Coordinates of C-alpha atoms in Angstrom, one line a residue:
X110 CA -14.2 37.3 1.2
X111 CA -13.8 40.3 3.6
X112 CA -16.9 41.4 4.7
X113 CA -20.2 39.9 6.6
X114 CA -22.5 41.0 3.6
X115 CA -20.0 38.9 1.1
X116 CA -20.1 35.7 3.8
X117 CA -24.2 36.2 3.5
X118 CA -24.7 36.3 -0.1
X119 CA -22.0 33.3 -0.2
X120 CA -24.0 31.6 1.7
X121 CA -22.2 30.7 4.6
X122 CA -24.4 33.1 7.1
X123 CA -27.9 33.4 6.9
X124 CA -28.9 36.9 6.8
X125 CA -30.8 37.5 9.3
X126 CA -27.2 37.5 11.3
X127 CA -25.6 40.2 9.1
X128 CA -26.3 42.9 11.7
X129 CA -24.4 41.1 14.3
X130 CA -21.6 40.1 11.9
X131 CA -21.3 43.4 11.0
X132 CA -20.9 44.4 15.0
X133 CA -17.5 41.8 14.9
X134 CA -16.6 43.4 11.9
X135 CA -16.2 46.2 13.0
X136 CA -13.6 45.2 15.8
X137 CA -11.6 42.2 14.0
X138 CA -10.4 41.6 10.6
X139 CA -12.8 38.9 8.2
X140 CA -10.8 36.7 6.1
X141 CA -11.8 33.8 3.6
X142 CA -9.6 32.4 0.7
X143 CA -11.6 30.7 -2.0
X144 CA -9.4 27.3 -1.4
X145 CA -10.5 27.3 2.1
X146 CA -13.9 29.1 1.0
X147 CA -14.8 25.5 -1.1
X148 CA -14.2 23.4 1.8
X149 CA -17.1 24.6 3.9
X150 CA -20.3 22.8 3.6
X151 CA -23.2 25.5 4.1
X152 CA -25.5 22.6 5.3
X153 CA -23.9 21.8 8.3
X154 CA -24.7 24.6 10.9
X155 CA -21.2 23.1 12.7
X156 CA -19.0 22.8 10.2
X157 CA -15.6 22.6 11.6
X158 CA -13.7 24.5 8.4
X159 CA -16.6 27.9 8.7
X160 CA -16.3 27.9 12.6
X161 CA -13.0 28.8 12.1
X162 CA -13.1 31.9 10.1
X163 CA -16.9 32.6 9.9
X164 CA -17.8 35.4 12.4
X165 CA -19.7 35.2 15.2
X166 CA -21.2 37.5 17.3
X167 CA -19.7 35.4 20.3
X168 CA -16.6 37.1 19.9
X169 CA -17.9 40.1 21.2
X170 CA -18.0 38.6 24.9
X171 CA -15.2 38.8 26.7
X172 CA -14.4 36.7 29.8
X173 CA -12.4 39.5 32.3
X174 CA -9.2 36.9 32.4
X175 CA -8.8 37.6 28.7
X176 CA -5.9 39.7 27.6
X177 CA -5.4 41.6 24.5
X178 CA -1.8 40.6 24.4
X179 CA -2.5 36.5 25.7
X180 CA 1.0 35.4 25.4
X181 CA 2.9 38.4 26.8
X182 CA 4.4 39.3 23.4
X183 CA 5.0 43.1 24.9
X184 CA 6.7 41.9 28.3
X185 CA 9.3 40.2 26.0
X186 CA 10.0 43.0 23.0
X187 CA 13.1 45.1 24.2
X188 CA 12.1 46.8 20.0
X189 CA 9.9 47.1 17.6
X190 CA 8.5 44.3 15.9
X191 CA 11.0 41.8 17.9
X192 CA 10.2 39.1 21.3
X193 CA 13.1 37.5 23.1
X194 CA 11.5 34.7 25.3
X195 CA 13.7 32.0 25.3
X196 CA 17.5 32.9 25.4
X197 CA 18.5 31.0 22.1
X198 CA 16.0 32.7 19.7
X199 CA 14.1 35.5 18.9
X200 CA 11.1 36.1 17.0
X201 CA 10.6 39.0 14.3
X202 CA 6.9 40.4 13.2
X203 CA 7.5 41.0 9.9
X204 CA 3.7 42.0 8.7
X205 CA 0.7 42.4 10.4
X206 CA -2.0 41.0 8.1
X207 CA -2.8 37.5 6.7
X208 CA -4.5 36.0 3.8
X209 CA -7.3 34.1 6.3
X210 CA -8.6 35.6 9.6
X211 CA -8.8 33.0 12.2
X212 CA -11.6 34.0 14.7
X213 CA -9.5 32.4 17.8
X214 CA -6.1 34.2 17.1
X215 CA -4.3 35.4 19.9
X216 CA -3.3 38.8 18.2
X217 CA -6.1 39.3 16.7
X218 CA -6.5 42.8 18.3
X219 CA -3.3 43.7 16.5
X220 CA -3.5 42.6 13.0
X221 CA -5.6 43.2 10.0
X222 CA -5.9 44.7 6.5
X223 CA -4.1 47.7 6.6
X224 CA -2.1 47.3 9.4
X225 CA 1.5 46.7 7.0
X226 CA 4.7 45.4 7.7
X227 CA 7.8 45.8 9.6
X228 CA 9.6 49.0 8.7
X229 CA 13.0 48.4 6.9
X230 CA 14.1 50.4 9.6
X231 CA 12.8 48.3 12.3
X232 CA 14.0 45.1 10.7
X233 CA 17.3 46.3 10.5
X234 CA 17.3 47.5 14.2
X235 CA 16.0 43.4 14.5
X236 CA 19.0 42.6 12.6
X237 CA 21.7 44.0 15.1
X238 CA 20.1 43.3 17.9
X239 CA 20.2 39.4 17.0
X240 CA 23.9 39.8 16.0
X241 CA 24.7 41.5 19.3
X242 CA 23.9 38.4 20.8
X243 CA 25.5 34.9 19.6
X244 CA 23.7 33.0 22.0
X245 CA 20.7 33.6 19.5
X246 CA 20.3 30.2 17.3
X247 CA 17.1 30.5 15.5
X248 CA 15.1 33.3 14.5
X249 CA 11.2 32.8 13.9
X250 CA 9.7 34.7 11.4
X251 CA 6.4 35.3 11.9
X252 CA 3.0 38.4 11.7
X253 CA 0.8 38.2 10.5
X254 CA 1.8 35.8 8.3
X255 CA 4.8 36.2 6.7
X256 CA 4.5 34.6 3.6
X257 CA 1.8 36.9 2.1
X258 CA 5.0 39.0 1.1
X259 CA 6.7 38.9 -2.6
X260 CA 9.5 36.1 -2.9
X261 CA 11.7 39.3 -3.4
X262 CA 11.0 40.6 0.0
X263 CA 11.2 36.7 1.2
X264 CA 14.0 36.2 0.0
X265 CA 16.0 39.5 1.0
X266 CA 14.8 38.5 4.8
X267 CA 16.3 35.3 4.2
X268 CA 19.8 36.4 3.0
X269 CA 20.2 38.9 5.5
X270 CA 18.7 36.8 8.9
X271 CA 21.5 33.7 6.9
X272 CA 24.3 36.4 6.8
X273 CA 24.5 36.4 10.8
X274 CA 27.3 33.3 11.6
X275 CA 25.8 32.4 14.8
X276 CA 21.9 32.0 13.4
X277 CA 21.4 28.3 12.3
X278 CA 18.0 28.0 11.9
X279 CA 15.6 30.0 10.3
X280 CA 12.1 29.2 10.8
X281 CA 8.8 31.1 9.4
X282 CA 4.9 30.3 10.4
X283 CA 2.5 30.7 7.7
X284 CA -1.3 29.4 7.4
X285 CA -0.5 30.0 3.0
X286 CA 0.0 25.9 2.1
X287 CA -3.7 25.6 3.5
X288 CA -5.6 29.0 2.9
X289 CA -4.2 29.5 -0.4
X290 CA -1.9 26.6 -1.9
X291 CA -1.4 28.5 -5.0
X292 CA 0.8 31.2 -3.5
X293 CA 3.4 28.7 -2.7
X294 CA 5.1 28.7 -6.1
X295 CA 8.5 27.6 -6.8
X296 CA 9.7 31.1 -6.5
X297 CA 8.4 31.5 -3.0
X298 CA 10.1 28.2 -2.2
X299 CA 13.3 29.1 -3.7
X300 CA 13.2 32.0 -1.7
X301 CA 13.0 30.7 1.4
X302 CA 16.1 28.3 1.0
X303 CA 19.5 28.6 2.5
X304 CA 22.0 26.7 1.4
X305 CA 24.2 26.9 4.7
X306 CA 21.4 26.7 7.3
X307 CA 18.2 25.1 8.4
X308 CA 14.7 26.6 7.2
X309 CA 11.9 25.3 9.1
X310 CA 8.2 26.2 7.7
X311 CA 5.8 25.6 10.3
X312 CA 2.2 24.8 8.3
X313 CA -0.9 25.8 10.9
X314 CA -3.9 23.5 9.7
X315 CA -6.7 21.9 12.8
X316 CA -8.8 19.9 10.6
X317 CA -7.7 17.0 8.0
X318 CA -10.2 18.5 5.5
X319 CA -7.8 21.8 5.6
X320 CA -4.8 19.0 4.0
X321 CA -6.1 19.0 0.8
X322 CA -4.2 17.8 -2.6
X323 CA -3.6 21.3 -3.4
X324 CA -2.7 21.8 0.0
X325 CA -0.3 18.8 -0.1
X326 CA 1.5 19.8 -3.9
X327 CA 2.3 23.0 -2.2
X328 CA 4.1 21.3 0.9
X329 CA 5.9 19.2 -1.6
X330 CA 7.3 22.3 -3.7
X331 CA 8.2 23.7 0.1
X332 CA 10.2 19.9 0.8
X333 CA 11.8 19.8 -2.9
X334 CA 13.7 22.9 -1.8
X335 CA 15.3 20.9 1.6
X336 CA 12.8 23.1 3.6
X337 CA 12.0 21.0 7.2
X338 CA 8.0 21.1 7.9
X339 CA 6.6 21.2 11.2
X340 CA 2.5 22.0 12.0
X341 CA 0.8 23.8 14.4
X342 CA -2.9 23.1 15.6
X343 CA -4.7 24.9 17.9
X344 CA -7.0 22.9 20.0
X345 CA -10.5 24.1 18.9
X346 CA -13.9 23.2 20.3
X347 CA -16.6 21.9 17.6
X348 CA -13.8 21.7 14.9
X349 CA -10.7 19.0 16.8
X350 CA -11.6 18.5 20.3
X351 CA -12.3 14.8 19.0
X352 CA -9.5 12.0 19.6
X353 CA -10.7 10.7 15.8
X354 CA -10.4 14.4 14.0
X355 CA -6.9 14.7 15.7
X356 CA -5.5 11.2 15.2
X357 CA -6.8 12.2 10.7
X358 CA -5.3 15.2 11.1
X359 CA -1.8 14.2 12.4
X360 CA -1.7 11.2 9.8
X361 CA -2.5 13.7 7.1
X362 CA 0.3 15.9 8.1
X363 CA 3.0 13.4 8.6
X364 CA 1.5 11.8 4.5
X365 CA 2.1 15.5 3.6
X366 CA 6.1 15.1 5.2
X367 CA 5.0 17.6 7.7
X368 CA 6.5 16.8 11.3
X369 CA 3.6 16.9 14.1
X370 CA 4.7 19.3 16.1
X371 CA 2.8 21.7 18.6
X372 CA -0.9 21.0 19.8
X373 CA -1.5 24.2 21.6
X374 CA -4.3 24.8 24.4
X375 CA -6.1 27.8 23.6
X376 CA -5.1 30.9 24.6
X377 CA -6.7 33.8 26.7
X378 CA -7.0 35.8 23.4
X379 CA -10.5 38.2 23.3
X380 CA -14.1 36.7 22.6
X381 CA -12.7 33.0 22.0
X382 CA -14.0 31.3 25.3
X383 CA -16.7 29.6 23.1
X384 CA -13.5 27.9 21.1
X385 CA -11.5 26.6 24.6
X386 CA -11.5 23.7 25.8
X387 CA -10.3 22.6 29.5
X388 CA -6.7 21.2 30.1
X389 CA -8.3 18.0 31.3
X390 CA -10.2 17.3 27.9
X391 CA -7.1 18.4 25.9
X392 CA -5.0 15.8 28.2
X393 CA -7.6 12.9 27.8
X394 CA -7.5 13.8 23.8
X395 CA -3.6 13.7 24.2
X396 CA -3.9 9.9 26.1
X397 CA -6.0 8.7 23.6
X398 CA -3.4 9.7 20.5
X399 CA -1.2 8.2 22.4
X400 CA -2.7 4.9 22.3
X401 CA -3.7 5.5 19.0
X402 CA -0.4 6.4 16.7
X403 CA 3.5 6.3 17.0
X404 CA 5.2 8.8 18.1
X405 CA 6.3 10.2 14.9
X406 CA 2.8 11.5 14.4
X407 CA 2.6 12.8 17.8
X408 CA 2.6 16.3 18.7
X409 CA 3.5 17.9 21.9
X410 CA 0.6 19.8 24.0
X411 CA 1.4 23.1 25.2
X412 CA 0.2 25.6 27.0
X413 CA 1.7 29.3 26.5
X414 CA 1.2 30.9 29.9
X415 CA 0.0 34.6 29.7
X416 CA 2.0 37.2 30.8
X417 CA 5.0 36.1 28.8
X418 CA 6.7 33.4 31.0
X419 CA 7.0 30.9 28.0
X420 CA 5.3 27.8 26.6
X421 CA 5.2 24.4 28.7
X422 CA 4.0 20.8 27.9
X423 CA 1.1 20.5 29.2
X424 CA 2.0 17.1 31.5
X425 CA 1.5 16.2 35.0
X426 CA 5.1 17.4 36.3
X427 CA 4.1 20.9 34.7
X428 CA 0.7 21.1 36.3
X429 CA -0.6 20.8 39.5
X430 CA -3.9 21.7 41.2
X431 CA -3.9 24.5 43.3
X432 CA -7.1 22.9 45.1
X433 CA -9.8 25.7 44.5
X434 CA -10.6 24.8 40.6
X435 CA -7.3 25.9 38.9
X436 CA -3.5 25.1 38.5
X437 CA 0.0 25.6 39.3
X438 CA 2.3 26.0 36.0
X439 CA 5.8 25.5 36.4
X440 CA 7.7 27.8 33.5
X441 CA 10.7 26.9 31.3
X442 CA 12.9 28.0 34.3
X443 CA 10.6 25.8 37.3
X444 CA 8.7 29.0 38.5
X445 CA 5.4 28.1 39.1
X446 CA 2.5 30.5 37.8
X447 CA -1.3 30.6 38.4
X448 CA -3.8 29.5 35.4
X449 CA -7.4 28.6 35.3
X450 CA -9.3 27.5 32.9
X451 CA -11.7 30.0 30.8
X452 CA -14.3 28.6 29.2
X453 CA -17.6 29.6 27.5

């Protein structure tokens, strides 16, 4: 599903709202796989699986502190289609569209259908820049999402990022296991193996009901290959800002052999205020996992400061008050930045 008027006669909107569906439309992609599509129950006005990639005309509201570029992606990309944050990787945009539209994303003002892929021009520039630079350890595939391309093209980004000596770890971020399971065949998985380094595949999901069996089979074919998993989870308000839905959805991932990994705060991205929560809930959800499950099904909370400075653990010896409502956020290299919370 693609467009307001297909969400309304689905049921999922009621139609007296098309008009102002159509409004979002018109600025940000729509996005709904039938496997995610059958896990929204059209009786519940809240339901946590439609919040997520049902329109709303919320988005259209825009707090000032919110950035079209929220994590400073442009500060860090010396080329095309490349970010250099951190000295020991890099990561690569190799497409611009995905199969589901998350209403929260933080590039959302930069992807979409018809927005294509990396040139093989660009990718190759991406190529020498990373083997210019041995201190580069891991490179990050991401978009987009990157696994909506053909296990050919998969596969020939794979041989050629494995080719460079000093690159040990591959890792790519797709939303596919969950928003459409049946895209993960064995030829995708194959093609995403290499036999000399790590491959890391880290699965985005924020509710348990997005772990389905289908969901799970295809993270199985994606582990039968030697491929590590890692999640990420955005912390959402009205779909996992509850220590109960977190603490399901981390147990489902680590019963799917998917390694908790990254609980991210919300980011400053356009018309999402109404999905943020503040630091102080996400750090009273974080104390109550922590009484609740081991640490093997713990992830870390992060916050990804705008402007490009890096991500940080959200923890008391990253944060401090700067008395007048907001915080002090030390960097990855112990600068301190200014952040306040945004909310709806």
């Amino acid at each position: 599903m693609t467009t307001p008027r297909a969400l309304v006669e689905a049921g999922l909107a009621p139609p007296a709202a098309l008009a102002g569906l159509e409004a979002v439309a018109q600025r940000y992609a729509i996005g709904l796989t039938p496997a995610l599509r059958r896990l929204i129950d059209p009786t519940d006005p809240g339901d946590p699986i439609a919040r997520q990639f049902v329109p709303d005309p919320r988005e259209l509201r825009r707090d000032p502190a919110e950035l079209d570029d929220p994590i400073g992606d442009d500060a860090r990309s010396p080329i095309e289609g490349l970010v250099h944050r951190y000295p020991d990787r890099v990561l690569i945009k190799l497409v611009a569209v995905c199969a589901v539209y998350c209403r929260f994303c933080f590039r959302r003002e930069r992807i979409g259908p018809g927005a294509g892929r990396l040139s093989a021009a660009a990718f190759a520039a991406a190529l020498d820049y990373v083997r210019a630079r041995p201190q580069i350890w891991e490179v990050i595939l991401t978009g987009g999402d990157p696994l909506t391309l053909s296990p050919r093209r998969v596969a020939q980004a794979t041989a050629a990022i494995a080719a460079i000596g000093h690159v040990r770890t591959i890792r790519w971020h797709t939303r596919l296991p969950v928003a459409a399971p049946e895209r993960i065949t064995p030829a995708l998985a194959r093609a995403l193996a290499a036999s000399d380094r790590t491959v890391v595949v880290a699965i985005h999901a924020n509710h348990p009901r997005e772990l389905t069996a289908e969901a799970r089979a295809a993270c199985r074919r994606l582990t039968a290959r030697g491929l590590l998993l890692v999640s990420q989870t955005v912390l959402l308000k009205g779909v996992n800002d509850d220590v109960e839905v977190l603490d399901a959805l981390m147990r489902a991932f680590v019963e799917a052999r998917i390694k908790p990994y990254y609980l991210h705060h919300g980011d400053l991205a356009p018309g999402a205020a109404h999905w943020r929560t503040s630091i102080a809930e996400g750090q009273a959800l974080m104390r109550g996992l922590r009484a609740r499950l081991s640490g093997l099904a713990l992830p870390t909370y992060v916050l990804d400061i705008p402007g490009g400075h890096g991500k940080v653990p959200i923890e008391d010896r990253s944060l401090r008050p700067d008395g007048q409502g907001g915080y002090w956020v030390a960097d990855p290299a112990g600068v301190e930045r200014p952040y306040r919370d945004r909310l709806a």
